[in-house]
Amino acid sequence: MAGPMTDSHRRFLQTMMCNGIVDGSKAKTLHRLCCETHKVSYAPDKLDEFVNIINTHLQPMFMQIRKGMSEEDGQRYYALVNLADTEITRMASDYSDNELELFRKAMDLIVESENGVACSTDILNLADKLQSKKMKKKEAELVLQRLVVDKWLCEKNGDYTLSTRCIMEMEQYIRNMYQDLVKLCNICHNVAIQSQMCENPSCGIKMHVPCVARYFRGRTEPHCPACNEFWPHEIPVINRSQSQIPSPSQPASSKENSAPSPKTSRSSRLRK
């Protein structure tokens, strides 16, 4: 049975509500600050237990602090997510119908791509094909910028990917909508969007890039962990100080430092 909710837990939760998502090191610092401020016992290795107590008390409100992983570099994150919708994890921002439709179509391009990336040109070309209300490309550019600021998408050199926050909060939606496309990482067993895939037609497992780096570290002859075929992809090198890849038993899910607090929204319209 979970322990009682103390002022230290409430302070931690309040900060998460303000930030939405924080990286693992900031979560550890916040944990210590909350415990020391309210003069309660602090143990550096008890962060997850501390969060679990909060989650137990958040259950009636259909909220949860989840632990996830950046698909880019393996950095660990903690995010406050809304579980109010049993089929779709709600978006935490208020967008119009055509803005949500553009976001959904951007997700389509990203998830259906081989590497989990969609270029801005391909997304903007969809602006005048929206069913709800067509957009000018300039308007679509502003929507994409807003989605990046709100931490739903990540952008680098004109390429867009799903953010850590997006994957963590919308995991069920992604699984439901793209069940024939989305696979789980063979190492951490969580949704893999940016990933490498085994080229053996009878295998086809996927692994996150940081999971690939960890699994094949120090191996001169990389072979698929499932079928033992040669792994033909480039083995990335991830900085150990950044990579905090969870073990397969931990929940894990592009990189960000903060996000606005979750709000009830109209994300269920994404299914339209």
Protein backbone atom coordinates (compact mmCIF):
# COMPACT_ATOMS: atom_id res chain seq x y z
CA MET A 1 0.00 0.00 0.00
CA ALA A 2 1.31 3.46 -0.92
CA GLY A 3 2.26 5.84 1.84
CA PRO A 4 0.47 9.10 2.66
CA MET A 5 0.78 12.18 0.48
CA THR A 6 2.99 14.73 2.27
CA ASP A 7 3.81 18.36 1.57
CA SER A 8 7.01 17.19 -0.14
CA HIS A 9 4.93 15.16 -2.60
CA ARG A 10 2.56 18.07 -3.14
CA ARG A 11 5.44 20.44 -3.91
CA PHE A 12 6.88 17.94 -6.40
CA LEU A 13 3.48 17.54 -8.08
CA GLN A 14 2.91 21.30 -8.21
CA THR A 15 6.24 21.76 -9.99
CA MET A 16 5.40 19.00 -12.45
CA MET A 17 2.06 20.68 -13.16
CA CYS A 18 3.92 23.91 -13.98
CA ASN A 19 6.57 22.26 -16.16
CA GLY A 20 4.75 19.30 -17.69
CA ILE A 21 7.98 17.42 -18.35
CA VAL A 22 11.48 17.52 -16.82
CA ASP A 23 14.63 15.53 -17.50
CA GLY A 24 15.85 12.89 -15.09
CA SER A 25 18.55 15.02 -13.46
CA LYS A 26 16.10 17.84 -12.77
CA ALA A 27 13.62 15.35 -11.33
CA LYS A 28 16.30 14.08 -8.93
CA THR A 29 17.20 17.63 -7.91
CA LEU A 30 13.54 18.46 -7.39
CA HIS A 31 13.05 15.31 -5.30
CA ARG A 32 15.88 16.31 -2.97
CA LEU A 33 14.69 19.92 -2.75
CA CYS A 34 11.15 18.88 -1.84
CA CYS A 35 12.32 16.48 0.85
CA GLU A 36 14.81 18.91 2.38
CA THR A 37 12.37 21.84 2.28
CA HIS A 38 9.74 19.89 4.19
CA LYS A 39 12.25 18.08 6.41
CA VAL A 40 11.34 14.53 5.44
CA SER A 41 13.63 11.57 4.89
CA TYR A 42 15.50 11.76 1.57
CA ALA A 43 17.17 8.87 -0.28
CA PRO A 44 18.64 9.51 -3.75
CA ASP A 45 17.62 6.07 -5.01
CA LYS A 46 14.00 6.39 -3.88
CA LEU A 47 12.74 8.81 -6.55
CA ASP A 48 10.56 6.21 -8.27
CA GLU A 49 9.01 5.16 -4.97
CA PHE A 50 8.38 8.84 -4.19
CA VAL A 51 6.66 9.29 -7.57
CA ASN A 52 4.62 6.10 -7.13
CA ILE A 53 3.06 7.54 -3.96
CA ILE A 54 2.01 10.61 -5.94
CA ASN A 55 0.63 8.44 -8.73
CA THR A 56 -1.49 6.44 -6.31
CA HIS A 57 -3.20 9.63 -5.19
CA LEU A 58 -3.53 10.87 -8.77
CA GLN A 59 -5.46 7.80 -9.93
CA PRO A 60 -8.95 9.19 -9.14
CA MET A 61 -8.09 12.23 -11.29
CA PHE A 62 -6.86 10.07 -14.18
CA MET A 63 -3.42 11.66 -14.05
CA GLN A 64 0.00 10.05 -13.80
CA ILE A 65 3.68 10.98 -13.68
CA ARG A 66 5.31 8.74 -16.26
CA LYS A 67 8.95 7.98 -16.87
CA GLY A 68 10.07 8.03 -20.48
CA MET A 69 13.14 8.16 -22.69
CA SER A 70 14.34 10.40 -25.48
CA GLU A 71 14.48 8.37 -28.68
CA GLU A 72 17.36 10.61 -29.76
CA ASP A 73 19.90 10.14 -26.97
CA GLY A 74 18.38 7.93 -24.27
CA GLN A 75 17.97 10.77 -21.78
CA ARG A 76 15.35 9.96 -19.15
CA TYR A 77 12.33 12.21 -18.61
CA TYR A 78 9.42 12.45 -16.21
CA ALA A 79 6.12 13.82 -17.54
CA LEU A 80 2.72 14.52 -16.03
CA VAL A 81 0.18 13.00 -18.40
CA ASN A 82 -3.59 13.03 -18.63
CA LEU A 83 -5.26 9.60 -18.73
CA ALA A 84 -8.84 10.86 -18.76
CA ASP A 85 -9.62 9.38 -22.17
CA THR A 86 -9.53 5.59 -22.09
CA GLU A 87 -8.67 5.33 -25.80
CA ILE A 88 -6.66 8.47 -26.52
CA THR A 89 -4.29 10.24 -24.17
CA ARG A 90 -5.49 13.82 -24.36
CA MET A 91 -3.37 16.58 -25.81
CA ALA A 92 -2.41 19.20 -23.27
CA SER A 93 -3.09 22.25 -25.44
CA ASP A 94 -6.13 23.81 -27.05
CA TYR A 95 -6.02 23.64 -30.84
CA SER A 96 -8.68 24.31 -33.48
CA ASP A 97 -10.09 21.50 -35.62
CA ASN A 98 -7.88 22.18 -38.63
CA GLU A 99 -4.79 22.59 -36.43
CA LEU A 100 -5.47 19.18 -34.87
CA GLU A 101 -6.00 17.73 -38.34
CA LEU A 102 -2.65 19.10 -39.50
CA PHE A 103 -1.01 17.61 -36.40
CA ARG A 104 -2.64 14.24 -37.08
CA LYS A 105 -1.46 14.28 -40.69
CA ALA A 106 2.04 15.22 -39.53
CA MET A 107 1.93 12.23 -37.18
CA ASP A 108 0.86 10.05 -40.11
CA LEU A 109 3.92 11.10 -42.10
CA ILE A 110 6.27 10.64 -39.16
CA VAL A 111 5.00 7.23 -38.06
CA GLU A 112 4.70 5.88 -41.60
CA SER A 113 8.26 6.93 -42.51
CA GLU A 114 11.14 4.48 -42.27
CA ASN A 115 13.11 6.56 -39.79
CA GLY A 116 10.39 8.37 -37.81
CA VAL A 117 11.04 11.73 -39.49
CA ALA A 118 8.92 13.99 -41.76
CA CYS A 119 10.31 17.00 -43.61
CA SER A 120 8.60 20.38 -43.31
CA THR A 121 7.89 20.51 -47.06
CA ASP A 122 5.82 17.32 -46.96
CA ILE A 123 3.83 18.54 -43.97
CA LEU A 124 3.21 22.01 -45.40
CA ASN A 125 2.01 20.49 -48.68
CA LEU A 126 -0.92 19.05 -46.71
CA ALA A 127 -2.14 22.47 -45.55
CA ASP A 128 -4.49 23.05 -48.47
CA LYS A 129 -5.81 19.49 -48.35
CA LEU A 130 -7.31 19.62 -44.87
CA GLN A 131 -10.94 18.50 -44.71
CA SER A 132 -11.97 20.64 -41.74
CA LYS A 133 -10.63 23.95 -43.07
CA LYS A 134 -7.79 24.55 -45.50
CA MET A 135 -4.75 26.52 -44.37
CA LYS A 136 -2.29 28.74 -46.11
CA LYS A 137 1.28 27.47 -45.86
CA LYS A 138 2.26 30.44 -43.71
CA GLU A 139 -0.51 29.56 -41.27
CA ALA A 140 0.66 25.94 -41.23
CA GLU A 141 4.22 27.08 -40.49
CA LEU A 142 2.95 28.97 -37.44
CA VAL A 143 1.01 25.91 -36.25
CA LEU A 144 4.14 23.74 -36.56
CA GLN A 145 6.12 26.32 -34.60
CA ARG A 146 3.47 26.25 -31.89
CA LEU A 147 3.51 22.45 -31.76
CA VAL A 148 7.27 22.61 -31.21
CA VAL A 149 6.95 25.26 -28.49
CA ASP A 150 4.23 23.19 -26.79
CA LYS A 151 6.54 20.15 -26.92
CA TRP A 152 4.39 17.96 -29.16
CA LEU A 153 6.91 17.94 -32.01
CA CYS A 154 10.66 18.39 -32.28
CA GLU A 155 12.29 20.17 -35.21
CA LYS A 156 15.87 20.00 -36.46
CA ASN A 157 17.01 21.44 -39.79
CA GLY A 158 13.49 21.32 -41.21
CA ASP A 159 12.80 17.75 -40.13
CA TYR A 160 10.08 16.96 -37.60
CA THR A 161 9.85 14.10 -35.12
CA LEU A 162 7.46 13.21 -32.30
CA SER A 163 8.65 14.61 -28.99
CA THR A 164 9.20 12.57 -25.87
CA ARG A 165 6.17 14.24 -24.34
CA CYS A 166 4.02 13.35 -27.35
CA ILE A 167 5.02 9.70 -27.31
CA MET A 168 4.54 9.41 -23.55
CA GLU A 169 1.15 11.13 -23.42
CA MET A 170 -0.27 9.80 -26.69
CA GLU A 171 1.14 6.28 -26.60
CA GLN A 172 -2.27 4.61 -26.55
CA TYR A 173 -3.49 6.73 -29.46
CA ILE A 174 -0.36 5.80 -31.43
CA ARG A 175 -0.83 2.11 -30.68
CA ASN A 176 -4.50 2.22 -31.67
CA MET A 177 -4.17 4.28 -34.83
CA TYR A 178 -0.97 2.76 -36.20
CA GLN A 179 -1.16 -0.77 -34.89
CA ASP A 180 -0.07 -2.25 -38.24
CA LEU A 181 2.94 0.07 -38.42
CA VAL A 182 4.16 0.63 -34.89
CA LYS A 183 6.39 -1.95 -33.26
CA LEU A 184 7.84 -2.12 -29.78
CA CYS A 185 11.55 -1.82 -29.17
CA ASN A 186 13.04 -5.28 -28.74
CA ILE A 187 15.20 -4.01 -25.86
CA CYS A 188 13.00 -1.72 -23.74
CA HIS A 189 9.62 -2.99 -25.05
CA ASN A 190 8.17 0.46 -25.63
CA VAL A 191 6.86 2.14 -28.78
CA ALA A 192 9.70 2.69 -31.25
CA ILE A 193 9.28 5.54 -33.75
CA GLN A 194 12.86 6.68 -34.39
CA SER A 195 14.58 3.32 -34.61
CA GLN A 196 16.59 0.78 -36.56
CA MET A 197 14.96 -2.34 -38.00
CA CYS A 198 16.30 -5.81 -38.67
CA GLU A 199 16.40 -6.33 -42.44
CA ASN A 200 15.62 -10.03 -42.22
CA PRO A 201 12.10 -10.22 -43.79
CA SER A 202 11.06 -12.96 -41.40
CA CYS A 203 12.20 -10.95 -38.37
CA GLY A 204 11.89 -7.16 -38.70
CA ILE A 205 12.33 -6.23 -35.04
CA LYS A 206 12.94 -2.60 -34.14
CA MET A 207 15.25 -1.03 -31.60
CA HIS A 208 15.55 2.57 -30.45
CA VAL A 209 18.83 4.18 -31.50
CA PRO A 210 19.98 4.57 -27.85
CA CYS A 211 18.99 0.94 -27.20
CA VAL A 212 21.04 -0.12 -30.24
CA ALA A 213 24.02 1.78 -28.85
CA ARG A 214 23.71 0.11 -25.48
CA TYR A 215 23.04 -3.41 -26.77
CA PHE A 216 25.91 -3.50 -29.25
CA ARG A 217 28.44 -1.58 -27.13
CA GLY A 218 31.77 -3.37 -27.27
CA ARG A 219 30.63 -5.97 -29.83
CA THR A 220 32.70 -6.22 -33.03
CA GLU A 221 30.13 -8.36 -34.88
CA PRO A 222 26.64 -7.00 -34.24
CA HIS A 223 23.85 -9.53 -34.75
CA CYS A 224 20.11 -9.16 -34.33
CA PRO A 225 19.10 -10.15 -30.79
CA ALA A 226 16.02 -11.95 -32.17
CA CYS A 227 17.15 -13.85 -35.29
CA ASN A 228 20.95 -13.58 -35.00
CA GLU A 229 21.29 -12.17 -38.54
CA PHE A 230 24.04 -9.59 -39.11
CA TRP A 231 22.91 -6.09 -38.05
CA PRO A 232 23.74 -3.90 -41.09
CA HIS A 233 23.06 -0.48 -39.63
CA GLU A 234 25.60 1.96 -38.26
CA ILE A 235 26.03 1.47 -34.53
CA PRO A 236 25.62 4.88 -32.87
CA VAL A 237 27.69 6.09 -29.96
CA ILE A 238 25.68 7.62 -27.14
CA ASN A 239 27.35 9.69 -24.42
CA ARG A 240 27.06 7.68 -21.20
CA SER A 241 26.51 10.85 -19.19
CA GLN A 242 23.41 11.53 -21.30
CA SER A 243 22.11 8.05 -21.92
CA GLN A 244 19.94 6.70 -19.13
CA ILE A 245 18.24 3.91 -21.01
CA PRO A 246 15.81 2.08 -18.73
CA SER A 247 15.91 -1.62 -18.31
CA PRO A 248 13.20 -3.57 -20.15
CA SER A 249 11.04 -3.65 -17.03
CA GLN A 250 10.84 0.16 -16.81
CA PRO A 251 8.37 2.27 -18.81
CA ALA A 252 10.21 4.27 -21.46
CA SER A 253 9.30 6.38 -24.29
CA SER A 254 12.86 13.52 -28.72
CA LYS A 255 14.31 15.53 -26.32
CA GLU A 256 13.01 18.49 -24.33
CA ASN A 257 13.56 20.35 -21.13
CA SER A 258 10.16 21.68 -20.13
CA ALA A 259 6.57 21.91 -21.25
CA PRO A 260 3.44 23.77 -20.27
CA SER A 261 1.13 22.26 -17.70
CA PRO A 262 -1.45 19.79 -19.00
CA LYS A 263 -4.96 21.06 -19.64
CA THR A 264 -8.14 19.34 -20.68
CA SER A 265 -8.36 19.61 -24.45
CA ARG A 266 -10.05 18.41 -27.58
CA SER A 267 -7.55 15.76 -28.59
CA SER A 268 -10.27 13.17 -29.10
CA ARG A 269 -10.94 14.91 -32.39
CA LEU A 270 -7.69 13.45 -33.65
CA ARG A 271 -9.61 10.32 -34.44
CA LYS A 272 -11.81 12.13 -36.95
